[in-house]
Short mmCIF file of C-alpha atoms in Angstrom, two decimals:
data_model
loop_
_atom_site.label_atom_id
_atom_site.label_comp_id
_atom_site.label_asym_id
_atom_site.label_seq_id
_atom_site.Cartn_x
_atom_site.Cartn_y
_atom_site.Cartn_z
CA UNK A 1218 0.00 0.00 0.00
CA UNK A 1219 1.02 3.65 -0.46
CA UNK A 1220 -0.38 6.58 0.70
CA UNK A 1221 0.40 10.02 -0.49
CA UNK A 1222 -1.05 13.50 1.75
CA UNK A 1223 -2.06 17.05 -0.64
CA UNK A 1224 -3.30 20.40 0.68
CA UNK A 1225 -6.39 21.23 -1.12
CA UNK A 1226 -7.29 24.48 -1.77
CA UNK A 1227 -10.55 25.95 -2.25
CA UNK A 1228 -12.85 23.93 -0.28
CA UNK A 1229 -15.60 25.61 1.48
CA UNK A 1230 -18.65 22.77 2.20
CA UNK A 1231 -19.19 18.91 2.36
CA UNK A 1232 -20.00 19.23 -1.18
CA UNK A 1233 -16.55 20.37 -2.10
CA UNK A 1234 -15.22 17.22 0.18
CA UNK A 1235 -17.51 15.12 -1.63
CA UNK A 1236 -16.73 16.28 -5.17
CA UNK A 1237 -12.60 15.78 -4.53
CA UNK A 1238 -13.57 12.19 -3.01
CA UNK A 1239 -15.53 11.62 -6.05
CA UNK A 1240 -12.64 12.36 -8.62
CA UNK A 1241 -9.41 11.23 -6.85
CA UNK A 1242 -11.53 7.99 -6.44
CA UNK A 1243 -12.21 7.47 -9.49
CA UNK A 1244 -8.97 7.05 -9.91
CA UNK A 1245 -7.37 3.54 -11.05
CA UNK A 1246 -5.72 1.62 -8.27
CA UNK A 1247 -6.86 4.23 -5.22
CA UNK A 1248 -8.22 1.83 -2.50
CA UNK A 1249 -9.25 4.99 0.07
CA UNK A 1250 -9.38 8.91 0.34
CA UNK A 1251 -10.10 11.02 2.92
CA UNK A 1252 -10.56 14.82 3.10
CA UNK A 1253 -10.02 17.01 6.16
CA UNK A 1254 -12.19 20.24 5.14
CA UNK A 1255 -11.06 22.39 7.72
CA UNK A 1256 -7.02 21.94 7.18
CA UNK A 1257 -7.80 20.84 3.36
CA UNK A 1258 -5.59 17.68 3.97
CA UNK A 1259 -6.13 14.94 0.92
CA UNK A 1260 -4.73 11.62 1.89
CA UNK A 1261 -4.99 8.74 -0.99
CA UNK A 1262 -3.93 5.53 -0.17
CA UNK A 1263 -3.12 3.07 -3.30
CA UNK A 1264 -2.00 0.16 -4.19
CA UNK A 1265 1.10 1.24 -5.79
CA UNK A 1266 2.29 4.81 -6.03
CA UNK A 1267 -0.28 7.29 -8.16
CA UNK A 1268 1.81 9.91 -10.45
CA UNK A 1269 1.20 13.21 -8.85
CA UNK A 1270 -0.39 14.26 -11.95
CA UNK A 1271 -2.73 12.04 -12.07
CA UNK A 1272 -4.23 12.90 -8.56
CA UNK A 1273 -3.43 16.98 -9.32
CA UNK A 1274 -5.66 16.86 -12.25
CA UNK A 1275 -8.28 14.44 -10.44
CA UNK A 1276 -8.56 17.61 -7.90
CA UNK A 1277 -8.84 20.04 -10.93
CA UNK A 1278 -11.90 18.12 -12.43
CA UNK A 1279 -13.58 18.38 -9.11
CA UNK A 1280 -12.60 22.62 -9.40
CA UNK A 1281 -10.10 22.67 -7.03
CA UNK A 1282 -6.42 23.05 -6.73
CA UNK A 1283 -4.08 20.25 -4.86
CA UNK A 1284 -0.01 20.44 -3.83
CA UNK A 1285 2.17 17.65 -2.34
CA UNK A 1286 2.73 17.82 1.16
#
C-alpha cells in the first residue's frame, strides 16, 4: 500500500469534500481517500504509487487546486 497526503485548496462545504472524493476515487488503483475540510488535507492511499499528476488533475476536475505535502 502507499499513501500520499495534498493540501487542497478551495474547499468551502461537504460538497466540495464530496466532489474531490468523487474524482481522486475514481482514480485507477486508489483503494481509500479522505478529506479534512477544515485543514484541506487529501490523503490517498493506493496500491502502488499514483503519479502526482494524475491525482493533481483528479482535484482540478472536481474545481479545485491540490499540492504535495
Amino acid at each position: 500500500m502507499s499513501t500520499a497526503e495534498y493540501t487542497v485548496t478551495g474547499m468551502t462545504c461537504g460538497h466540495c469534500v464530496a466532489s474531490v472524493k468523487e474524482e481522486v476515487g475514481a482514480i485507477d488503483g486508489v483503494s481509500d481517500v479522505a478529506v479534512d475540510l477544515q485543514s484541506g488535507r487529501l490523503t490517498v492511499t493506493s496500491a502502488t504509487p499514483l503519479p502526482e499528476s494524475a491525482v493533481t488533475a483528479a482535484v482540478e476536475e472536481a474545481g479545485y487546486t491540490a499540492q504535495p505535502i
